Short mmCIF file of C-alpha atoms (C1' of nucleotides) in Angstrom, two decimals:
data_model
loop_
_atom_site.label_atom_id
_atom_site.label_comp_id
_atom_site.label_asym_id
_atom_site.label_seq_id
_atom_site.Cartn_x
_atom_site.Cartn_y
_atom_site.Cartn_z
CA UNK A 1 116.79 210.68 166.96
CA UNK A 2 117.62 211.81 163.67
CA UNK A 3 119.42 209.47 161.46
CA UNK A 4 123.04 209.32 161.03
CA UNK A 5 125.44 207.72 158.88
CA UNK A 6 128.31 206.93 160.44
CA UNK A 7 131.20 204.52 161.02
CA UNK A 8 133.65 202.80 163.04
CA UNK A 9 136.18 205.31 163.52
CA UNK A 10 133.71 207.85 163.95
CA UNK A 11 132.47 205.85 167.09
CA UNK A 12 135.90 204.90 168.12
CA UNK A 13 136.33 209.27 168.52
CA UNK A 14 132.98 209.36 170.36
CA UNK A 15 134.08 206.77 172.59
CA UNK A 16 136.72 208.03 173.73
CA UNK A 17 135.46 211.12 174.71
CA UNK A 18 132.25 209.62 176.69
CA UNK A 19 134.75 207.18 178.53
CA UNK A 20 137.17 209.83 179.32
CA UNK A 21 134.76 212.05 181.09
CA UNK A 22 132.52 209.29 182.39
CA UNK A 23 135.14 206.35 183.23
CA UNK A 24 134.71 202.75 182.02
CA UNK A 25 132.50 201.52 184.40
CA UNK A 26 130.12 204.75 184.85
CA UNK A 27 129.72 204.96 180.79
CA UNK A 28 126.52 202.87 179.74
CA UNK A 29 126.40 200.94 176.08
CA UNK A 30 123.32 203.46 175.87
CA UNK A 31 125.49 206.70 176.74
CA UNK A 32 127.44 205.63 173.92
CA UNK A 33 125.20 204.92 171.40
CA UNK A 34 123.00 208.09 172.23
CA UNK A 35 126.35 209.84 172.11
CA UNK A 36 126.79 208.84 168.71
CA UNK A 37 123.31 209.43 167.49
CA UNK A 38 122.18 205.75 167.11
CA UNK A 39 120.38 202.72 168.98
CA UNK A 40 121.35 200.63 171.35
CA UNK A 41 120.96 198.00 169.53
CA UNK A 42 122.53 199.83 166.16
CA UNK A 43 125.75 199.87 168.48
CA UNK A 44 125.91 196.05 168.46
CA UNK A 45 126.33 196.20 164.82
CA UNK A 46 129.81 197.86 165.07
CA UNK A 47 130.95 196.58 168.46
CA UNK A 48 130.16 193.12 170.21
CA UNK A 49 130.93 194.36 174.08
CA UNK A 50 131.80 197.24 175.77
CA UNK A 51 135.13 195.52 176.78
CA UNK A 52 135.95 195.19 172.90
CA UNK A 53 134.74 199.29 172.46
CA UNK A 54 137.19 200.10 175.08
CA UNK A 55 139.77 197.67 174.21
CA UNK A 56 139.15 199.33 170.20
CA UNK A 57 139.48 203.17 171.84
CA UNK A 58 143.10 202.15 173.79
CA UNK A 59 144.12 200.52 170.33
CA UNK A 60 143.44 203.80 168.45
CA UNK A 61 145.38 205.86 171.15
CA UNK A 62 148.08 203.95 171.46
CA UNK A 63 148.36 203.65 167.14
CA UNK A 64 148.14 207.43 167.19
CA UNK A 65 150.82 207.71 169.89
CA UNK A 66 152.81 205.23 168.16
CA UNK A 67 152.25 206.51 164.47
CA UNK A 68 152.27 210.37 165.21
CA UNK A 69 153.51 211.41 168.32
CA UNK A 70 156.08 208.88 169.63
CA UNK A 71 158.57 209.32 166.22
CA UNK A 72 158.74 213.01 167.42
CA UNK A 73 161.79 212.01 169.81
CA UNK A 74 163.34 210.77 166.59
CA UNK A 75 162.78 213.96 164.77
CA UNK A 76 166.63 215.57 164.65
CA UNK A 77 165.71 218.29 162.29
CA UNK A 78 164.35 220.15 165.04
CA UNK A 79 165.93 221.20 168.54
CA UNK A 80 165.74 218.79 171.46
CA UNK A 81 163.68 221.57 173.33
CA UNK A 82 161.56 221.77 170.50
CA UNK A 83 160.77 217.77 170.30
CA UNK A 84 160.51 217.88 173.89
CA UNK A 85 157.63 220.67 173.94
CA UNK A 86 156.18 219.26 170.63
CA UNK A 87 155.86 215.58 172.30
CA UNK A 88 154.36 217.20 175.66
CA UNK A 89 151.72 219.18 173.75
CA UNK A 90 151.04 216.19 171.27
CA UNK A 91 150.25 213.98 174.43
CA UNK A 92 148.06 216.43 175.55
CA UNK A 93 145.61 216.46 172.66
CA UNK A 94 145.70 212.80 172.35
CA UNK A 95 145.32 211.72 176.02
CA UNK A 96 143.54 214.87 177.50
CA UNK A 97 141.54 216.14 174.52
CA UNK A 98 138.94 217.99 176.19
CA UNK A 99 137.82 217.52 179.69
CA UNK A 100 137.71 214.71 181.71
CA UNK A 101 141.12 213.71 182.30
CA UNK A 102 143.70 211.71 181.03
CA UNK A 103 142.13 208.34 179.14
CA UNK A 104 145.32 206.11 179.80
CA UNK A 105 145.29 207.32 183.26
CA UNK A 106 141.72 207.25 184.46
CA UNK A 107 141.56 203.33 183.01
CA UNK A 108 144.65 202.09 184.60
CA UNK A 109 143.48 203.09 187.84
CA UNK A 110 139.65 202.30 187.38
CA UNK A 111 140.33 198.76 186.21
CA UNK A 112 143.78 197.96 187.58
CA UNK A 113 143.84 194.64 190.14
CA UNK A 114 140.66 192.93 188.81
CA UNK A 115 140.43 193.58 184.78
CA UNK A 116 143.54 192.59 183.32
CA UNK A 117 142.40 193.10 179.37
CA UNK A 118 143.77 195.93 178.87
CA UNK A 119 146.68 196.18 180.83
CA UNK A 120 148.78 195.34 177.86
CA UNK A 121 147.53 198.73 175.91
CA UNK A 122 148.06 200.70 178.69
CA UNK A 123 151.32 199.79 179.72
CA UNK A 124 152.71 200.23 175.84
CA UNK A 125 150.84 203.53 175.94
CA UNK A 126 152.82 204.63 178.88
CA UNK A 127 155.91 202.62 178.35
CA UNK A 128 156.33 204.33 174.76
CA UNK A 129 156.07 207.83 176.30
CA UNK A 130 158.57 206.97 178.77
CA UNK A 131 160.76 205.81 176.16
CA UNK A 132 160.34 208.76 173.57
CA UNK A 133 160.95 211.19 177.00
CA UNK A 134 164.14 208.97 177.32
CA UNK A 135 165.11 209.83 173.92
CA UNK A 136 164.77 213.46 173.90
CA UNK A 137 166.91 213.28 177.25
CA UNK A 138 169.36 211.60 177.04
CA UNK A 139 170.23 214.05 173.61
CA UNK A 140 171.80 216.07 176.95
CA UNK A 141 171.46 213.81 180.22
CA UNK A 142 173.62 210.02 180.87
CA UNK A 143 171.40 206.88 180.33
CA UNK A 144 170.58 206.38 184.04
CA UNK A 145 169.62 210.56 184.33
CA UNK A 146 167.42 210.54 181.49
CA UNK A 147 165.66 207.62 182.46
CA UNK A 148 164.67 209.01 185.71
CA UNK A 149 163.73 212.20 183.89
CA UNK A 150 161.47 210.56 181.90
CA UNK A 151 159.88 208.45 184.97
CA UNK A 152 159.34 211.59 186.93
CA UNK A 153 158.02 213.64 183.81
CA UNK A 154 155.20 211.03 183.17
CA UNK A 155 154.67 210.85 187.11
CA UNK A 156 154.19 214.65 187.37
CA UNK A 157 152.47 214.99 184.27
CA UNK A 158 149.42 212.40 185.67
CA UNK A 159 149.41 213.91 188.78
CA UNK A 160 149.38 217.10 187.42
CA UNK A 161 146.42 216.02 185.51
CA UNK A 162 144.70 214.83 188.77
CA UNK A 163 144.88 217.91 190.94
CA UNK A 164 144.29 220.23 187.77
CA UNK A 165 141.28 218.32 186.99
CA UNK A 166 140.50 218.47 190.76
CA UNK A 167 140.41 222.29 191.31
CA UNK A 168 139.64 222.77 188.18
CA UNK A 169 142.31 224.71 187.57
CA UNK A 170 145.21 224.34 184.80
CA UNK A 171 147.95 225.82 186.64
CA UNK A 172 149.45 222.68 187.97
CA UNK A 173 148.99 221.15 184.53
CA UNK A 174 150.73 224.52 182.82
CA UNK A 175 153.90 224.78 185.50
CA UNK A 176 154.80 220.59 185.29
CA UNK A 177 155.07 221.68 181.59
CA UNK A 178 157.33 224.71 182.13
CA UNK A 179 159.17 223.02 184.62
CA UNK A 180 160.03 219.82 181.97
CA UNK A 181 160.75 222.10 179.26
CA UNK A 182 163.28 223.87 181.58
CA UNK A 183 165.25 220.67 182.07
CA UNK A 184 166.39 221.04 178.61
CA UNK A 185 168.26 223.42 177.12
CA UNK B 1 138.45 209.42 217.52
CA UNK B 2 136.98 207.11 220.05
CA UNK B 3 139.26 203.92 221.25
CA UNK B 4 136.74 201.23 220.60
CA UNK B 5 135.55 200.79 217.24
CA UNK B 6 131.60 200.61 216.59
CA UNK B 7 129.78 198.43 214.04
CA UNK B 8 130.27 201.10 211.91
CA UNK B 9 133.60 201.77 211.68
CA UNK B 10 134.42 198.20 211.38
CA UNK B 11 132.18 198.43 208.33
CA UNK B 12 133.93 201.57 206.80
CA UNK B 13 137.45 200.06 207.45
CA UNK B 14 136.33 197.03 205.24
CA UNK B 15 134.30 199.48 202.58
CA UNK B 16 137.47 201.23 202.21
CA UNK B 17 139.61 198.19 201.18
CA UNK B 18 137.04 197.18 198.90
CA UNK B 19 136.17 200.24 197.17
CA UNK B 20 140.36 200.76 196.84
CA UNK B 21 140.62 197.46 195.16
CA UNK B 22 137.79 197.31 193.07
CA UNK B 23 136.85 201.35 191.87
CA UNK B 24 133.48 203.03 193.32
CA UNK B 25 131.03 202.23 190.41
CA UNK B 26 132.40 198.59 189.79
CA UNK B 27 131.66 197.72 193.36
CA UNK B 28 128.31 197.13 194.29
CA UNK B 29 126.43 197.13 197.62
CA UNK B 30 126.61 193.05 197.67
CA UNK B 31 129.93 193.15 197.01
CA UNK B 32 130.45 195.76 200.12
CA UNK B 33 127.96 193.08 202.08
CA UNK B 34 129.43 190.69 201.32
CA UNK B 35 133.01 191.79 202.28
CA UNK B 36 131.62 192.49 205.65
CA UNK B 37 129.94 189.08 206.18
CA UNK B 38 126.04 190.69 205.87
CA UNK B 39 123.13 190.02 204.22
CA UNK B 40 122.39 193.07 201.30
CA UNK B 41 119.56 193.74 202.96
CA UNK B 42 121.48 193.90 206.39
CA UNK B 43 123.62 196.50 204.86
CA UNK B 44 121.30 199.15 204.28
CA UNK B 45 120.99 199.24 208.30
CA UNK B 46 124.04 201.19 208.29
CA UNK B 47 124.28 203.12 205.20
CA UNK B 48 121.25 204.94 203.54
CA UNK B 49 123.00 204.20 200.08
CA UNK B 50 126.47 203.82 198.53
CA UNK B 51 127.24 207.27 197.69
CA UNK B 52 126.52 207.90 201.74
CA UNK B 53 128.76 204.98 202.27
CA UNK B 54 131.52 206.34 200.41
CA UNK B 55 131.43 209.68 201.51
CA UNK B 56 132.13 207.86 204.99
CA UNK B 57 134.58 206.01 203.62
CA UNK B 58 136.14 209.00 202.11
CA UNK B 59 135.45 211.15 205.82
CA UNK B 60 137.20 208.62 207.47
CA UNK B 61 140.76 208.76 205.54
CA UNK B 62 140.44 212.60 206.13
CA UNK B 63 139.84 212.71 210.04
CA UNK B 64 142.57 210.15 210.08
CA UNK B 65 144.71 212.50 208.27
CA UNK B 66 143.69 215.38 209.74
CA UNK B 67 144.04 213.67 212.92
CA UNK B 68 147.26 211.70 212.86
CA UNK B 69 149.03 212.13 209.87
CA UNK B 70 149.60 215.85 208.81
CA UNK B 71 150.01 216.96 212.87
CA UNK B 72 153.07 215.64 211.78
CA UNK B 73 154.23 218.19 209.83
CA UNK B 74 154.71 219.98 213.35
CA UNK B 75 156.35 218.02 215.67
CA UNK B 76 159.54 219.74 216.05
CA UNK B 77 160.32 216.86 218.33
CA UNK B 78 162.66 215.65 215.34
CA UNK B 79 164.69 216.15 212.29
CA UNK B 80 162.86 217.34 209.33
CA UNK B 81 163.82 214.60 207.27
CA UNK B 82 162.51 212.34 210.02
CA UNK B 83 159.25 214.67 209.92
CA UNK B 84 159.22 214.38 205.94
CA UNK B 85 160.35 210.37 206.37
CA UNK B 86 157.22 209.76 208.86
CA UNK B 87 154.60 211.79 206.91
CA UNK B 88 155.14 209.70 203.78
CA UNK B 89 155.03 206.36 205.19
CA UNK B 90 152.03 207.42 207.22
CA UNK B 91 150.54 208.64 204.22
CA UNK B 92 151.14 205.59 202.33
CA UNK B 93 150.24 203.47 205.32
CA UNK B 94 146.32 205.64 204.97
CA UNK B 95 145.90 205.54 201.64
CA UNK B 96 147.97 203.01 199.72
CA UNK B 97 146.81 200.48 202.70
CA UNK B 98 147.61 196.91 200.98
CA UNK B 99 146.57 196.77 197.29
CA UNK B 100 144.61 198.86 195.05
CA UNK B 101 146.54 202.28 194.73
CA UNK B 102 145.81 205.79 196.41
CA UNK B 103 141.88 205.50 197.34
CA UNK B 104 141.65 208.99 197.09
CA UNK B 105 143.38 209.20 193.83
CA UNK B 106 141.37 206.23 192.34
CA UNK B 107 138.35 208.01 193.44
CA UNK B 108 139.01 211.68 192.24
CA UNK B 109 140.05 210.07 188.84
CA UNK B 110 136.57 208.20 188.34
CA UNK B 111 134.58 210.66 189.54
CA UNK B 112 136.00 213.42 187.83
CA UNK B 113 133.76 216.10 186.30
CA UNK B 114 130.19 213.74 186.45
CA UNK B 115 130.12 213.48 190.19
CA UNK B 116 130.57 216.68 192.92
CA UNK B 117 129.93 214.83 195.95
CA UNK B 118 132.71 213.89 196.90
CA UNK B 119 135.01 216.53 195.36
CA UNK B 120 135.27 218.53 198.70
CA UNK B 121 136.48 215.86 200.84
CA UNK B 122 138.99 215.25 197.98
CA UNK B 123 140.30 218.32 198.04
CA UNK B 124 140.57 218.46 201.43
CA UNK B 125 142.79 215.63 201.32
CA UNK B 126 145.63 217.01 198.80
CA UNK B 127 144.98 220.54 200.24
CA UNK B 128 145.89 218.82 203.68
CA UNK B 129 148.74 216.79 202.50
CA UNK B 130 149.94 219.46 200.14
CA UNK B 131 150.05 221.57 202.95
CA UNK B 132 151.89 219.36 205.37
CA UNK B 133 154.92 218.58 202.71
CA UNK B 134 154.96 222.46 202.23
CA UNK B 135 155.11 222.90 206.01
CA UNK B 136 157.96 220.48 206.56
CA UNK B 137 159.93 221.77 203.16
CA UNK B 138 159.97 225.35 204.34
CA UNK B 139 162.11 225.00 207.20
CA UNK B 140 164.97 224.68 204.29
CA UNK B 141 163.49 226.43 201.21
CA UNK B 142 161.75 229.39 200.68
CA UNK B 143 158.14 229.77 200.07
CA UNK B 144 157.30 229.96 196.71
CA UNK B 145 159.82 226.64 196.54
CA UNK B 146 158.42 224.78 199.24
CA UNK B 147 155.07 225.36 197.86
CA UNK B 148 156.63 223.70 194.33
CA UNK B 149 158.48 220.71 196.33
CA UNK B 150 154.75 220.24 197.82
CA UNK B 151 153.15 219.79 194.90
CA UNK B 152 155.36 218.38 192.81
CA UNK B 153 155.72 215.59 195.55
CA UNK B 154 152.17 215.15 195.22
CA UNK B 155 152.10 214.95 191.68
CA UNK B 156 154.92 212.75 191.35
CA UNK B 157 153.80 210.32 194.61
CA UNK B 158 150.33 209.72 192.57
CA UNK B 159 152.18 209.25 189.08
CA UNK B 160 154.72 206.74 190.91
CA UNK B 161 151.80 204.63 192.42
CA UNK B 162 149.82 204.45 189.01
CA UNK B 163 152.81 203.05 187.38
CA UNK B 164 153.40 200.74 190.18
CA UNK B 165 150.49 199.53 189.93
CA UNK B 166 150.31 199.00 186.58
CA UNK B 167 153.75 197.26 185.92
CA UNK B 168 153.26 195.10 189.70
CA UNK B 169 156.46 197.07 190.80
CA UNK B 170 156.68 198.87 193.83
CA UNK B 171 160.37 200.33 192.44
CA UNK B 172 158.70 203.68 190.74
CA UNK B 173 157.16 204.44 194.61
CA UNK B 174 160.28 203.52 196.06
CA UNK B 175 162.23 205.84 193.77
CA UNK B 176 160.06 208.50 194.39
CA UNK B 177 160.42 208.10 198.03
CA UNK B 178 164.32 207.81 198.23
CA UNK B 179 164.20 211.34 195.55
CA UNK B 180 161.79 212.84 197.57
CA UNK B 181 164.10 212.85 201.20
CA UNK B 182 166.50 213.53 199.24
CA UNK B 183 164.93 216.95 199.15
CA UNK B 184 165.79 217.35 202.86
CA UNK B 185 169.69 217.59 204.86
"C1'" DG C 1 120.46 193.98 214.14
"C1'" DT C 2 120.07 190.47 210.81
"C1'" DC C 3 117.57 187.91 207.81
"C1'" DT C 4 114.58 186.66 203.44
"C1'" DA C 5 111.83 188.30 199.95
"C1'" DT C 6 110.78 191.47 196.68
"C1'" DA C 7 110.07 195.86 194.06
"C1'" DT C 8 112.09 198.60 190.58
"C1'" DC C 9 115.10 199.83 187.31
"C1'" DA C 10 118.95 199.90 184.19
"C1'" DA C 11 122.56 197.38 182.31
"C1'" DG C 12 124.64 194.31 178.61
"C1'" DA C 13 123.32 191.91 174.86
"C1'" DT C 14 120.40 189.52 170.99
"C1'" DA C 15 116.66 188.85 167.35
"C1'" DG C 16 114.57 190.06 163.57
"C1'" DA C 17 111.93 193.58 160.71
"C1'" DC C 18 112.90 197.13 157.37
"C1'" DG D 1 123.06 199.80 158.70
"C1'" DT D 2 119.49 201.18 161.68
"C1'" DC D 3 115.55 200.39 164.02
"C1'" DT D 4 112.18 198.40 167.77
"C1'" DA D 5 111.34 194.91 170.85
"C1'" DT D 6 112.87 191.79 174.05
"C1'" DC D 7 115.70 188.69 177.05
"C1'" DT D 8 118.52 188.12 181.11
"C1'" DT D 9 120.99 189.65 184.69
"C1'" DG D 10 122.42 192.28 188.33
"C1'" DA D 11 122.07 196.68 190.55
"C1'" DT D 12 120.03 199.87 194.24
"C1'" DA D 13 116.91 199.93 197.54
"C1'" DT D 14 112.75 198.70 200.62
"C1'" DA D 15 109.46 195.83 203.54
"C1'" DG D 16 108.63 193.19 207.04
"C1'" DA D 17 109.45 188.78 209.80
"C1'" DC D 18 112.34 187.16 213.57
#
DNA sequence: GTCTATATCAAGATAGAC
DNA sequence: GTCTATCTTGATATAGAC
């Protein structure tokens, strides 16, 4: 292996990407260090547990949601179709990145009913997108409408994500987008 | 389907719960054991290994469906909101069982893109629900719209137990439910 | 068909040299 | 900060007695 320097954020980036293809419980502290070009044992120098690595990856996501993608809803020099597409594709790099999935998703339901640490992260990941959805809506929906607007995009969305992922095909993935931008003028 | 259960079957019924509650990979073989009052070593008597059990488990939900569930989808017997009405509960009643999500969702989410082996059963599973809900929706839409109502009913059914789960409130299922016969006269 | 015992291996994690 | 070596535990799976 050849020697690299790296650091915590760097790892925090690998991370994410070897948990989001291989889930939680299928990613080994090994796949993760080898994924980041060190040790096993270098990997205890920058992380105690696994729980705390994946409890430091839903941290970052949610930060970047919350620092970069979430304030788009608030964002009234552009159009509310334009925040609305611009918050949908922003989501998409953050959560989906490459393959694999959708991180928030594939850890609520991996570790939902018996690991309860980070519950917390994932509901303010998904609560937040609800809420900047709500936003954007209700620029041309009533309160009650827009609320179930944003429920049903985030609903659609993940199980768009499922089936795409399933047959490997992004179709369901592209039309849930088309069809959400279409609900605004 | 034969009327008395074997060994078997009792064992897969339990295996199901289990793996539904606790995620494939974070549920071992003496958990599985366990569950169904045996000795580790017992288990093996019936299952080769846990990816054989699994794809049982996984079988079974789809000869169930196959068998019971999306027939539904043709009994002109009744009203095809009562048709819609009885496929989702039955659905739910299959795969949502008591606690621990969609099985098959859970499942196609953690062993996305590493694992192929059970991918085909998987499919089979939305194909054959999919398929149903389009069946039932075309009797008062046309095609190409039945075929969206399908799958966004999917989608939004697997989005609406996620959150569920993760907020311990049934009301996003329930919503998506009351929405979804509201499709239907 | 169920048990106990055990083989084998990989996982999470730590210690200490450099 | 990275390495090698190691500890401990728990996992899958098998063997063989009853």
């Amino acid at each position: 292996m050849p020697l690299i320097k790296t650091n915590k954020e760097e790892i925090i980036d690998t991370a994410l990407n070897v948990f989001r293809e291989n889930g939680y419980y299928n990613t080994s502290m090994s796949d993760l260090a080898k994924a980041c070009g060190l040790q096993k044992g270098s990997f205890y120098h920058y992380f105690d547990s696994k729980e705390k690595m994946m409890s430091a990856v839903l941290d970052k996501v949610l930060s970047t949601l919350n620092a970069e993608v979430f304030p788009i809803a608030d964002d009234m020099s552009i159009s509310d179709r334009d925040r609305l597409q611009k918050l949908m594709l922003s989501i998409g790099e953050i959560m989906l990145q490459k393959s694999g999935g959708c991180i928030a998703a594939n850890t609520s339901l991996e570790t939902n009913g018996q690991s309860v640490i980070f519950r917390d992260t994932l509901k303010a990941i998904f609560d937040g997108w609800q809420n900047a959805l709500q936003k954007i809506f209700s620029s041309q929906y009533p309160e009650g409408t827009s609320k179930r607007l944003a429920e049903q995009t985030v609903m659609e969305f993940e199980g768009a994500v499922m089936l795409s992922q399933l047959h490997s095909n992004d179709q369901y993935l592209k039309d849930v987008f088309v069809r959400t931008l279409a609900k605004m003028k």
